[in-house]
PDB file of C-alpha atoms in Angstrom:
ATOM      1  CA  ALA A 159     -37.850  57.870 -48.246  1.00 46.00           C
ATOM      2  CA  VAL A 160     -35.850  54.996 -49.606  1.00 46.00           C
ATOM      3  CA  VAL A 161     -34.617  52.547 -46.961  1.00 46.00           C
ATOM      4  CA  SER A 162     -31.099  51.290 -47.408  1.00 46.00           C
ATOM      5  CA  THR A 163     -30.505  47.696 -46.412  1.00 45.00           C
ATOM      6  CA  GLN A 164     -26.706  47.380 -46.625  1.00 47.00           C
ATOM      7  CA  SER A 165     -25.023  44.120 -45.725  1.00 46.00           C
ATOM      8  CA  GLY A 166     -23.261  43.982 -42.410  1.00 45.00           C
ATOM      9  CA  HIS A 167     -25.957  45.877 -40.470  1.00 45.00           C
ATOM     10  CA  TYR A 168     -27.591  43.581 -37.931  1.00 45.00           C
ATOM     11  CA  GLY A 169     -29.510  46.008 -35.715  1.00 45.00           C
ATOM     12  CA  ARG A 170     -32.471  45.439 -33.481  1.00 48.00           C
ATOM     13  CA  GLY A 171     -34.947  46.426 -36.219  1.00 48.00           C
ATOM     14  CA  ASN A 172     -33.502  49.914 -36.663  1.00 48.00           C
ATOM     15  CA  ALA A 173     -33.053  50.944 -40.278  1.00 47.00           C
ATOM     16  CA  VAL A 174     -30.631  53.519 -41.514  1.00 46.00           C
ATOM     17  CA  THR A 175     -31.943  55.816 -44.215  1.00 46.00           C
ATOM     18  CA  SER A 176     -30.126  58.119 -46.531  1.00 46.00           C
ATOM     19  CA  THR A 177     -32.114  61.098 -45.181  1.00 47.00           C
ATOM     20  CA  PRO A 178     -29.784  63.146 -42.862  1.00 49.00           C
ATOM     21  CA  CYS A 179     -32.674  64.307 -40.662  1.00 48.00           C
ATOM     22  CA  VAL A 180     -33.224  60.775 -39.292  1.00 47.00           C
ATOM     23  CA  LYS A 181     -31.861  60.491 -35.686  1.00 48.00           C
ATOM     24  CA  LYS A 182     -29.337  57.729 -35.237  1.00 48.00           C
ATOM     25  CA  ASN A 183     -29.104  55.506 -32.183  1.00 50.00           C
ATOM     26  CA  THR A 184     -25.692  56.407 -30.794  1.00 48.00           C
ATOM     27  CA  HIS A 185     -25.788  53.512 -28.324  1.00 49.00           C
ATOM     28  CA  ASP A 186     -26.118  50.941 -31.056  1.00 49.00           C
ATOM     29  CA  LEU A 187     -22.691  49.585 -31.916  1.00 49.00           C
ATOM     30  CA  ASP A 188     -24.007  48.172 -35.181  1.00 52.00           C
ATOM     31  CA  HIS A 189     -23.736  51.619 -36.778  1.00 53.00           C
ATOM     32  CA  ALA A 190     -20.009  51.975 -36.065  1.00 52.00           C
ATOM     33  CA  PRO A 191     -18.082  52.883 -39.206  1.00 54.00           C
ATOM     34  CA  PRO A 192     -16.001  50.173 -40.762  1.00 56.00           C
ATOM     35  CA  MET A 193     -12.388  49.747 -39.592  1.00 52.00           C
ATOM     36  CA  SER A 194     -11.015  51.077 -42.861  1.00 51.00           C
ATOM     37  CA  SER A 195     -12.728  54.464 -42.345  1.00 52.00           C
ATOM     38  CA  ARG A 196     -11.378  55.096 -38.791  1.00 50.00           C
ATOM     39  CA  THR A 197      -8.794  57.818 -38.401  1.00 52.00           C
ATOM     40  CA  GLU A 198      -7.635  57.289 -34.764  1.00 53.00           C
ATOM     41  CA  ALA A 199      -4.313  55.563 -33.871  1.00 49.00           C
ATOM     42  CA  PRO A 200      -4.136  51.751 -33.758  1.00 51.00           C
ATOM     43  CA  PRO A 201      -4.748  50.199 -30.321  1.00 53.00           C
ATOM     44  CA  PHE A 202      -1.164  48.911 -29.993  1.00 52.00           C
ATOM     45  CA  PRO A 203       1.660  51.253 -31.017  1.00 53.00           C
ATOM     46  CA  PRO A 204       4.550  49.709 -32.871  1.00 55.00           C
ATOM     47  CA  LEU A 205       7.494  48.617 -30.741  1.00 51.00           C
ATOM     48  CA  SER A 206       9.774  50.952 -32.638  1.00 53.00           C
ATOM     49  CA  SER A 207       7.865  53.962 -31.277  1.00 55.00           C
ATOM     50  CA  LEU A 208       8.258  52.925 -27.586  1.00 51.00           C
ATOM     51  CA  PRO A 209      11.112  54.225 -25.418  1.00 54.00           C
ATOM     52  CA  ASN A 210      14.063  51.894 -25.088  1.00 52.00           C
ATOM     53  CA  GLY A 211      13.819  49.601 -22.083  1.00 49.00           C
ATOM     54  CA  PHE A 212      10.059  49.780 -21.539  1.00 48.00           C
ATOM     55  CA  ILE A 213       7.468  47.016 -21.630  1.00 49.00           C
ATOM     56  CA  VAL A 214       3.876  48.040 -22.336  1.00 47.00           C
ATOM     57  CA  HIS A 215       1.148  46.042 -20.676  1.00 48.00           C
ATOM     58  CA  PRO A 216      -1.669  45.179 -23.125  1.00 49.00           C
ATOM     59  CA  ASP A 217      -4.354  46.481 -20.762  1.00 49.00           C
ATOM     60  CA  ARG A 218      -2.633  49.785 -19.996  1.00 47.00           C
ATOM     61  CA  LEU A 219      -1.104  51.314 -23.079  1.00 47.00           C
ATOM     62  CA  ASN A 220       1.858  53.639 -22.849  1.00 47.00           C
ATOM     63  CA  VAL A 221       2.279  52.934 -19.111  1.00 44.00           C
ATOM     64  CA  PRO A 222       5.757  51.623 -18.220  1.00 47.00           C
ATOM     65  CA  VAL A 223       5.462  48.462 -16.124  1.00 44.00           C
ATOM     66  CA  HIS A 224       9.067  47.420 -15.783  1.00 46.00           C
ATOM     67  CA  ARG A 225      12.302  48.967 -16.892  1.00 49.00           C
ATOM     68  CA  LEU A 226      14.728  46.498 -18.369  1.00 49.00           C
ATOM     69  CA  PRO A 227      18.446  46.824 -17.584  1.00 52.00           C
ATOM     70  CA  PRO A 228      20.610  47.968 -20.477  1.00 55.00           C
ATOM     71  CA  PRO A 229      22.071  45.124 -22.489  1.00 54.00           C
ATOM     72  CA  LEU A 230      25.546  44.040 -21.498  1.00 51.00           C
ATOM     73  CA  PRO A 231      28.404  44.176 -23.978  1.00 52.00           C
ATOM     74  CA  GLU A 232      28.989  40.960 -25.803  1.00 48.00           C
ATOM     75  CA  GLN A 233      32.747  40.878 -25.634  1.00 48.00           C
ATOM     76  CA  HIS A 234      32.509  37.508 -23.830  1.00 47.00           C
ATOM     77  CA  GLY A 235      30.258  35.551 -26.137  1.00 48.00           C
ATOM     78  CA  ASN A 236      29.503  31.915 -25.509  1.00 47.00           C
ATOM     79  CA  ALA A 237      28.275  29.198 -27.861  1.00 48.00           C
ATOM     80  CA  GLN A 238      24.925  30.957 -28.151  1.00 49.00           C
ATOM     81  CA  GLY A 239      26.642  34.296 -28.822  1.00 49.00           C
ATOM     82  CA  TYR A 240      25.760  35.976 -25.519  1.00 47.00           C
ATOM     83  CA  MET A 241      26.829  35.705 -21.893  1.00 46.00           C
ATOM     84  CA  PRO A 242      24.778  37.574 -19.267  1.00 49.00           C
ATOM     85  CA  PHE A 243      27.799  38.244 -17.025  1.00 48.00           C
ATOM     86  CA  PRO A 244      31.459  38.914 -17.812  1.00 50.00           C
ATOM     87  CA  ALA A 245      33.705  35.906 -17.719  1.00 49.00           C
ATOM     88  CA  PRO A 246      35.239  35.485 -14.239  1.00 49.00           C
ATOM     89  CA  THR A 247      38.930  36.209 -14.082  1.00 55.00           C
ATOM     90  CA  SER A 248      39.449  34.744 -10.592  1.00 56.00           C
ATOM     91  CA  PRO A 249      37.590  32.410  -8.193  1.00 59.00           C
ATOM     92  CA  PRO A 250      34.603  34.112  -6.553  1.00 57.00           C
ATOM     93  CA  PHE A 251      35.341  35.741  -3.215  1.00 57.00           C
ATOM     94  CA  ARG A 252      33.401  34.249  -0.344  1.00 64.00           C
ATOM     95  CA  PRO A 253      33.625  36.339   2.827  1.00 62.00           C
ATOM     96  CA  PRO A 254      33.813  34.401   6.085  1.00 62.00           C
ATOM     97  CA  PRO A 255      30.614  34.286   8.127  1.00 62.00           C
ATOM     98  CA  PRO A 256      30.430  36.992  10.783  1.00 55.00           C
ATOM     99  CA  PRO A 257      31.074  35.783  14.328  1.00 50.00           C
ATOM    100  CA  SER A 258      27.959  35.469  16.418  1.00 53.00           C
ATOM    101  CA  PHE A 259      29.788  36.386  19.611  1.00 46.00           C
ATOM    102  CA  PRO A 260      32.260  39.130  20.567  1.00 48.00           C
ATOM    103  CA  GLN A 261      35.820  38.640  19.488  1.00 45.00           C
ATOM    104  CA  HIS A 262      37.027  38.342  23.072  1.00 44.00           C
ATOM    105  CA  SER A 263      34.814  35.296  23.643  1.00 42.00           C
ATOM    106  CA  LEU A 264      36.337  33.443  20.681  1.00 41.00           C
ATOM    107  CA  ARG A 265      39.795  33.429  22.245  1.00 41.00           C
ATOM    108  CA  PRO A 266      41.183  30.319  23.930  1.00 42.00           C
ATOM    109  CA  MET A 267      40.952  29.975  27.693  1.00 46.00           C
ATOM    110  CA  LEU A 268      42.298  33.159  29.223  1.00 48.00           C
ATOM    111  CA  PRO A 269      44.907  32.848  31.965  1.00 49.00           C
ATOM    112  CA  PRO A 270      43.792  34.071  35.383  1.00 50.00           C
ATOM    113  CA  PRO A 271      44.724  37.748  35.787  1.00 51.00           C
ATOM    114  CA  SER A 272      47.012  38.917  38.521  1.00 50.00           C
ATOM    115  CA  HIS A 273      45.806  41.133  41.341  1.00 47.00           C
ATOM    116  CA  LYS A 274      46.971  44.264  39.535  1.00 54.00           C
ATOM    117  CA  GLN A 275      45.083  43.302  36.366  1.00 67.00           C
ATOM    118  CA  ALA A 276      41.808  42.354  38.039  1.00 80.00           C
ATOM    119  CA  GLN A 277      39.104  44.958  37.421  1.00 89.00           C
ATOM    120  CA  HIS A 278      35.962  42.801  37.441  1.00 93.00           C
ATOM    121  CA  LEU A 279      34.611  40.046  39.655  1.00 94.00           C
ATOM    122  CA  VAL A 280      32.065  37.328  38.884  1.00 95.00           C
ATOM    123  CA  ILE A 281      30.822  35.457  41.939  1.00 95.00           C
ATOM    124  CA  GLY A 282      28.162  32.786  42.312  1.00 92.00           C
ATOM    125  CA  ASP A 283      27.363  29.120  41.757  1.00 93.00           C
ATOM    126  CA  SER A 284      28.568  26.574  39.199  1.00 91.00           C
ATOM    127  CA  MET A 285      27.161  28.619  36.294  1.00 92.00           C
ATOM    128  CA  VAL A 286      30.254  30.832  36.666  1.00 93.00           C
ATOM    129  CA  LYS A 287      32.616  27.997  35.739  1.00 92.00           C
ATOM    130  CA  GLY A 288      33.833  28.173  32.145  1.00 91.00           C
ATOM    131  CA  LEU A 289      33.334  31.903  31.613  1.00 93.00           C
ATOM    132  CA  GLN A 290      36.080  33.706  29.700  1.00 91.00           C
ATOM    133  CA  LEU A 291      36.179  37.427  30.333  1.00 91.00           C
ATOM    134  CA  PRO A 292      39.216  39.717  30.224  1.00 89.00           C
ATOM    135  CA  ASN A 293      40.572  41.210  33.454  1.00 89.00           C
ATOM    136  CA  THR A 294      38.055  39.205  35.470  1.00 92.00           C
ATOM    137  CA  VAL A 295      38.440  36.938  38.486  1.00 92.00           C
ATOM    138  CA  TYR A 296      35.926  34.208  39.325  1.00 93.00           C
ATOM    139  CA  ILE A 297      34.831  32.990  42.733  1.00 93.00           C
ATOM    140  CA  CYS A 298      32.253  30.194  42.607  1.00 92.00           C
ATOM    141  CA  LYS A 299      31.083  26.987  44.193  1.00 91.00           C
ATOM    142  CA  GLY A 300      28.617  24.446  42.874  1.00 91.00           C
ATOM    143  CA  GLY A 301      25.231  24.117  44.585  1.00 90.00           C
ATOM    144  CA  ILE A 302      25.676  27.277  46.649  1.00 92.00           C
ATOM    145  CA  HIS A 303      22.749  29.360  47.931  1.00 93.00           C
ATOM    146  CA  PRO A 304      22.624  33.174  48.143  1.00 93.00           C
ATOM    147  CA  SER A 305      23.056  33.110  51.914  1.00 92.00           C
ATOM    148  CA  GLU A 306      26.395  31.292  51.551  1.00 93.00           C
ATOM    149  CA  VAL A 307      28.070  33.417  48.859  1.00 93.00           C
ATOM    150  CA  LEU A 308      29.904  35.812  51.207  1.00 92.00           C
ATOM    151  CA  GLN A 309      31.596  32.858  52.877  1.00 91.00           C
ATOM    152  CA  LEU A 310      33.615  32.367  49.686  1.00 91.00           C
ATOM    153  CA  LEU A 311      35.473  35.674  49.971  1.00 91.00           C
ATOM    154  CA  PRO A 312      37.721  34.876  52.979  1.00 88.00           C
ATOM    155  CA  SER A 313      38.774  31.583  51.391  1.00 85.00           C
ATOM    156  CA  SER A 314      39.566  33.222  48.035  1.00 86.00           C
ATOM    157  CA  CYS A 315      42.427  35.485  49.100  1.00 85.00           C
ATOM    158  CA  SER A 316      44.730  33.725  46.641  1.00 82.00           C
ATOM    159  CA  VAL A 317      42.488  34.887  43.810  1.00 85.00           C
ATOM    160  CA  LEU A 318      41.481  38.299  45.125  1.00 87.00           C
ATOM    161  CA  SER A 319      43.013  39.781  48.233  1.00 87.00           C
ATOM    162  CA  PRO A 320      41.108  42.257  50.411  1.00 87.00           C
ATOM    163  CA  ASP A 321      43.509  45.063  49.554  1.00 87.00           C
ATOM    164  CA  GLN A 322      42.354  44.832  45.938  1.00 88.00           C
ATOM    165  CA  TYR A 323      38.640  45.260  46.654  1.00 90.00           C
ATOM    166  CA  ASP A 324      38.760  48.985  45.935  1.00 88.00           C
ATOM    167  CA  ALA A 325      40.249  48.317  42.471  1.00 89.00           C
ATOM    168  CA  ILE A 326      37.235  46.240  41.397  1.00 92.00           C
ATOM    169  CA  ARG A 327      35.011  48.207  39.025  1.00 92.00           C
ATOM    170  CA  SER A 328      32.129  45.722  38.609  1.00 94.00           C
ATOM    171  CA  VAL A 329      30.766  42.700  40.460  1.00 95.00           C
ATOM    172  CA  THR A 330      28.446  40.293  38.664  1.00 96.00           C
ATOM    173  CA  LEU A 331      26.281  38.063  40.862  1.00 96.00           C
ATOM    174  CA  VAL A 332      25.202  34.734  39.338  1.00 96.00           C
ATOM    175  CA  VAL A 333      23.144  32.870  41.913  1.00 94.00           C
ATOM    176  CA  GLY A 334      19.631  31.614  42.603  1.00 92.00           C
ATOM    177  CA  THR A 335      19.051  28.530  40.478  1.00 91.00           C
ATOM    178  CA  ASN A 336      19.806  26.116  43.341  1.00 91.00           C
ATOM    179  CA  ALA A 337      17.712  27.940  45.928  1.00 92.00           C
ATOM    180  CA  LEU A 338      14.714  28.239  43.599  1.00 92.00           C
ATOM    181  CA  ASN A 339      14.688  24.574  42.620  1.00 90.00           C
ATOM    182  CA  VAL A 340      11.812  22.530  44.029  1.00 88.00           C
ATOM    183  CA  PRO A 341      12.867  18.872  44.265  1.00 83.00           C
ATOM    184  CA  LYS A 342      10.383  16.060  44.236  1.00 79.00           C
ATOM    185  CA  SER A 343      11.336  15.258  47.805  1.00 78.00           C
ATOM    186  CA  GLY A 344      13.226  17.358  50.308  1.00 77.00           C
ATOM    187  CA  LYS A 345      13.245  20.795  51.864  1.00 85.00           C
ATOM    188  CA  VAL A 346      12.071  23.756  49.800  1.00 89.00           C
ATOM    189  CA  VAL A 347      13.338  27.269  50.514  1.00 90.00           C
ATOM    190  CA  PRO A 348      10.408  29.729  50.506  1.00 92.00           C
ATOM    191  CA  LEU A 349      10.502  32.214  47.650  1.00 92.00           C
ATOM    192  CA  LEU A 350      10.424  35.268  49.927  1.00 91.00           C
ATOM    193  CA  ASP A 351      13.413  33.909  51.838  1.00 93.00           C
ATOM    194  CA  VAL A 352      15.368  33.626  48.584  1.00 93.00           C
ATOM    195  CA  VAL A 353      14.464  37.201  47.685  1.00 92.00           C
ATOM    196  CA  TYR A 354      15.524  38.411  51.120  1.00 93.00           C
ATOM    197  CA  ASP A 355      18.853  36.530  50.962  1.00 93.00           C
ATOM    198  CA  VAL A 356      19.669  38.014  47.549  1.00 93.00           C
ATOM    199  CA  GLU A 357      18.796  41.540  48.688  1.00 92.00           C
ATOM    200  CA  LYS A 358      20.975  41.153  51.772  1.00 93.00           C
ATOM    201  CA  LEU A 359      23.800  39.802  49.603  1.00 94.00           C
ATOM    202  CA  ILE A 360      23.551  42.805  47.261  1.00 93.00           C
ATOM    203  CA  TYR A 361      23.667  45.176  50.229  1.00 92.00           C
ATOM    204  CA  ASP A 362      26.801  43.448  51.610  1.00 93.00           C
ATOM    205  CA  LEU A 363      28.533  43.495  48.212  1.00 93.00           C
ATOM    206  CA  THR A 364      27.916  47.236  47.828  1.00 92.00           C
ATOM    207  CA  SER A 365      29.477  47.749  51.267  1.00 92.00           C
ATOM    208  CA  ILE A 366      32.538  45.615  50.518  1.00 93.00           C
ATOM    209  CA  PHE A 367      33.198  46.775  46.944  1.00 93.00           C
ATOM    210  CA  LYS A 368      32.553  50.489  47.338  1.00 90.00           C
ATOM    211  CA  ASN A 369      33.832  51.513  43.899  1.00 90.00           C
ATOM    212  CA  ALA A 370      32.073  48.769  41.942  1.00 92.00           C
ATOM    213  CA  ARG A 371      28.815  48.556  40.076  1.00 92.00           C
ATOM    214  CA  ILE A 372      26.770  45.470  40.995  1.00 93.00           C
ATOM    215  CA  GLY A 373      25.158  43.450  38.229  1.00 94.00           C
ATOM    216  CA  VAL A 374      22.559  40.806  39.084  1.00 94.00           C
ATOM    217  CA  TYR A 375      22.436  38.173  36.348  1.00 95.00           C
ATOM    218  CA  ASN A 376      18.952  36.713  35.868  1.00 95.00           C
ATOM    219  CA  VAL A 377      18.260  33.079  36.677  1.00 94.00           C
ATOM    220  CA  ILE A 378      18.248  31.329  33.301  1.00 93.00           C
ATOM    221  CA  PRO A 379      15.780  28.528  32.509  1.00 91.00           C
ATOM    222  CA  ARG A 380      16.618  24.947  33.322  1.00 90.00           C
ATOM    223  CA  ALA A 381      15.156  21.473  32.978  1.00 86.00           C
ATOM    224  CA  PHE A 382      12.358  21.586  35.535  1.00 76.00           C
ATOM    225  CA  THR A 383      11.843  18.589  37.791  1.00 70.00           C
ATOM    226  CA  THR A 384       8.584  20.183  38.909  1.00 78.00           C
ATOM    227  CA  VAL A 385       6.333  22.888  37.550  1.00 83.00           C
ATOM    228  CA  GLU A 386       6.831  24.911  40.736  1.00 88.00           C
ATOM    229  CA  THR A 387      10.496  25.431  39.837  1.00 89.00           C
ATOM    230  CA  ARG A 388       9.550  27.130  36.582  1.00 88.00           C
ATOM    231  CA  ASP A 389       7.052  29.415  38.294  1.00 90.00           C
ATOM    232  CA  ARG A 390       9.467  30.338  41.087  1.00 92.00           C
ATOM    233  CA  ILE A 391      12.198  31.286  38.604  1.00 93.00           C
ATOM    234  CA  ALA A 392       9.748  33.428  36.638  1.00 91.00           C
ATOM    235  CA  LEU A 393       8.550  35.213  39.812  1.00 92.00           C
ATOM    236  CA  PHE A 394      12.088  35.775  41.061  1.00 94.00           C
ATOM    237  CA  ASN A 395      13.185  37.338  37.785  1.00 93.00           C
ATOM    238  CA  ASP A 396      10.078  39.497  37.656  1.00 92.00           C
ATOM    239  CA  ILE A 397      10.515  40.760  41.218  1.00 91.00           C
ATOM    240  CA  PHE A 398      14.129  41.814  40.758  1.00 90.00           C
ATOM    241  CA  SER A 399      13.766  43.188  37.249  1.00 87.00           C
ATOM    242  CA  ARG A 400      10.855  45.436  38.274  1.00 85.00           C
ATOM    243  CA  HIS A 401      11.477  46.303  41.914  1.00 81.00           C
ATOM    244  CA  GLY A 402      14.616  44.730  43.408  1.00 75.00           C
ATOM    245  CA  VAL A 403      17.297  46.640  41.546  1.00 77.00           C
ATOM    246  CA  LYS A 404      15.423  49.950  41.987  1.00 80.00           C
ATOM    247  CA  VAL A 405      15.821  49.780  45.760  1.00 84.00           C
ATOM    248  CA  PHE A 406      19.627  49.913  45.577  1.00 86.00           C
ATOM    249  CA  LYS A 407      21.902  52.512  44.089  1.00 84.00           C
ATOM    250  CA  ASN A 408      24.340  51.502  41.368  1.00 87.00           C
ATOM    251  CA  VAL A 409      22.780  48.027  40.989  1.00 91.00           C
ATOM    252  CA  PHE A 410      21.699  46.757  37.561  1.00 92.00           C
ATOM    253  CA  TRP A 411      19.739  43.820  36.176  1.00 93.00           C
ATOM    254  CA  ILE A 412      21.323  41.665  33.431  1.00 94.00           C
ATOM    255  CA  LYS A 413      18.507  40.073  31.425  1.00 92.00           C
ATOM    256  CA  GLN A 414      19.180  37.162  29.095  1.00 92.00           C
ATOM    257  CA  TYR A 415      16.431  34.644  29.888  1.00 91.00           C
ATOM    258  CA  TRP A 416      14.709  34.303  26.513  1.00 90.00           C
ATOM    259  CA  GLU A 417      17.909  33.798  24.549  1.00 92.00           C
ATOM    260  CA  PHE A 418      18.193  30.298  26.009  1.00 92.00           C
ATOM    261  CA  ILE A 419      14.748  29.227  24.731  1.00 90.00           C
ATOM    262  CA  ASP A 420      13.817  28.330  21.153  1.00 88.00           C
ATOM    263  CA  HIS A 421      10.740  29.537  19.275  1.00 87.00           C
ATOM    264  CA  ASN A 422       8.720  26.559  20.567  1.00 86.00           C
ATOM    265  CA  GLY A 423       9.381  27.344  24.232  1.00 84.00           C
ATOM    266  CA  TYR A 424      11.920  24.563  24.874  1.00 88.00           C
ATOM    267  CA  LEU A 425      15.519  24.762  26.022  1.00 91.00           C
ATOM    268  CA  ARG A 426      17.966  25.236  23.181  1.00 91.00           C
ATOM    269  CA  LYS A 427      19.818  21.948  22.782  1.00 90.00           C
ATOM    270  CA  ASP A 428      22.844  23.692  21.303  1.00 92.00           C
ATOM    271  CA  LEU A 429      23.341  25.619  24.569  1.00 93.00           C
ATOM    272  CA  TYR A 430      22.549  23.071  27.303  1.00 93.00           C
ATOM    273  CA  GLY A 431      24.155  19.812  28.294  1.00 90.00           C
ATOM    274  CA  LYS A 432      22.364  16.535  28.765  1.00 88.00           C
ATOM    275  CA  ASP A 433      21.287  17.428  32.304  1.00 88.00           C
ATOM    276  CA  GLY A 434      19.375  20.483  31.077  1.00 88.00           C
ATOM    277  CA  LEU A 435      21.054  22.652  33.718  1.00 89.00           C
ATOM    278  CA  HIS A 436      24.710  23.287  32.909  1.00 90.00           C
ATOM    279  CA  LEU A 437      25.692  25.052  29.705  1.00 93.00           C
ATOM    280  CA  LYS A 438      27.859  23.925  26.833  1.00 93.00           C
ATOM    281  CA  TRP A 439      30.706  25.986  25.405  1.00 93.00           C
ATOM    282  CA  LYS A 440      28.318  27.948  23.185  1.00 93.00           C
ATOM    283  CA  GLY A 441      26.030  28.694  26.108  1.00 93.00           C
ATOM    284  CA  LYS A 442      28.948  29.999  28.148  1.00 94.00           C
ATOM    285  CA  ARG A 443      29.893  32.329  25.307  1.00 93.00           C
ATOM    286  CA  LEU A 444      26.352  33.674  25.329  1.00 93.00           C
ATOM    287  CA  MET A 445      26.716  34.466  29.015  1.00 94.00           C
ATOM    288  CA  ASP A 446      30.082  36.078  28.258  1.00 93.00           C
ATOM    289  CA  LYS A 447      28.405  38.473  25.859  1.00 92.00           C
ATOM    290  CA  ALA A 448      25.837  39.751  28.364  1.00 93.00           C
ATOM    291  CA  ILE A 449      28.274  40.061  31.270  1.00 94.00           C
ATOM    292  CA  PHE A 450      30.950  41.678  29.093  1.00 93.00           C
ATOM    293  CA  ASP A 451      28.463  44.290  27.878  1.00 92.00           C
ATOM    294  CA  PHE A 452      27.667  45.103  31.507  1.00 93.00           C
ATOM    295  CA  GLN A 453      31.327  45.350  32.454  1.00 92.00           C
ATOM    296  CA  GLU A 454      32.172  47.678  29.588  1.00 88.00           C
ATOM    297  CA  SER A 455      29.078  49.878  29.853  1.00 82.00           C
ATOM    298  CA  TYR A 456      28.844  53.131  31.759  1.00 59.00           C
ATOM    299  CA  PHE A 457      25.693  54.393  33.406  1.00 47.00           C
TER     300      PHE A 457
END
């Protein structure tokens, strides 16, 4: 047999003969036919043959990767002959930011309601001052303890007379931060005594306001003078949220503790004053939201 040694064949010693009975090495790429003799389609189809709006990835032929939006009309051409958006005919509309609090809390200071208008009562310590809720009367005193709250009712007849007690639909109790505080020096009220005083107060309020639902507002965080104050507040909230309100009928727990703390665990400076205890205007509106939701809810 005559061995053909054509140029362009650089095999591993394999020779291609003109005899058809010689077995070819199909794994040897050196025997691939020249490009001019191939009959299959080219690796990349022409762009004119692709569907409109498709981009073909080089590694995955004929697979749409991203669909382009249809071209916009060019009736508003610029210096380059094309504008991606129609020319504005008026200044862009910018909607006002949504309020972060209920609309009722953005009103100016509400006048005190008359006896006939009063449907809700908020009673407690100095945290009650500055609240703005519709159809609500406030009875409060700074630095008061739970055992002293009922003493405020006889002296508040000008705000809420006893003949209007049956017209009250909800009573919100905001108390506990003064009794739970542990000063660096002075007398400390035991935690169980505070829990007992609050439970007795809830029982007395349910007896006085027979047609009202009682809401116990949680003790919010404060600037702690001692670590014991923080722990006592946490235990008090846990006791009443899990067990205290379940003992009584028609008594509910209003939880808003974590909304006064930032993501780092510190008091939110936009809500608290310099003393770290009393709230600013924005903090009062946050309390308004939780108490208002309780007043308007039905269970």
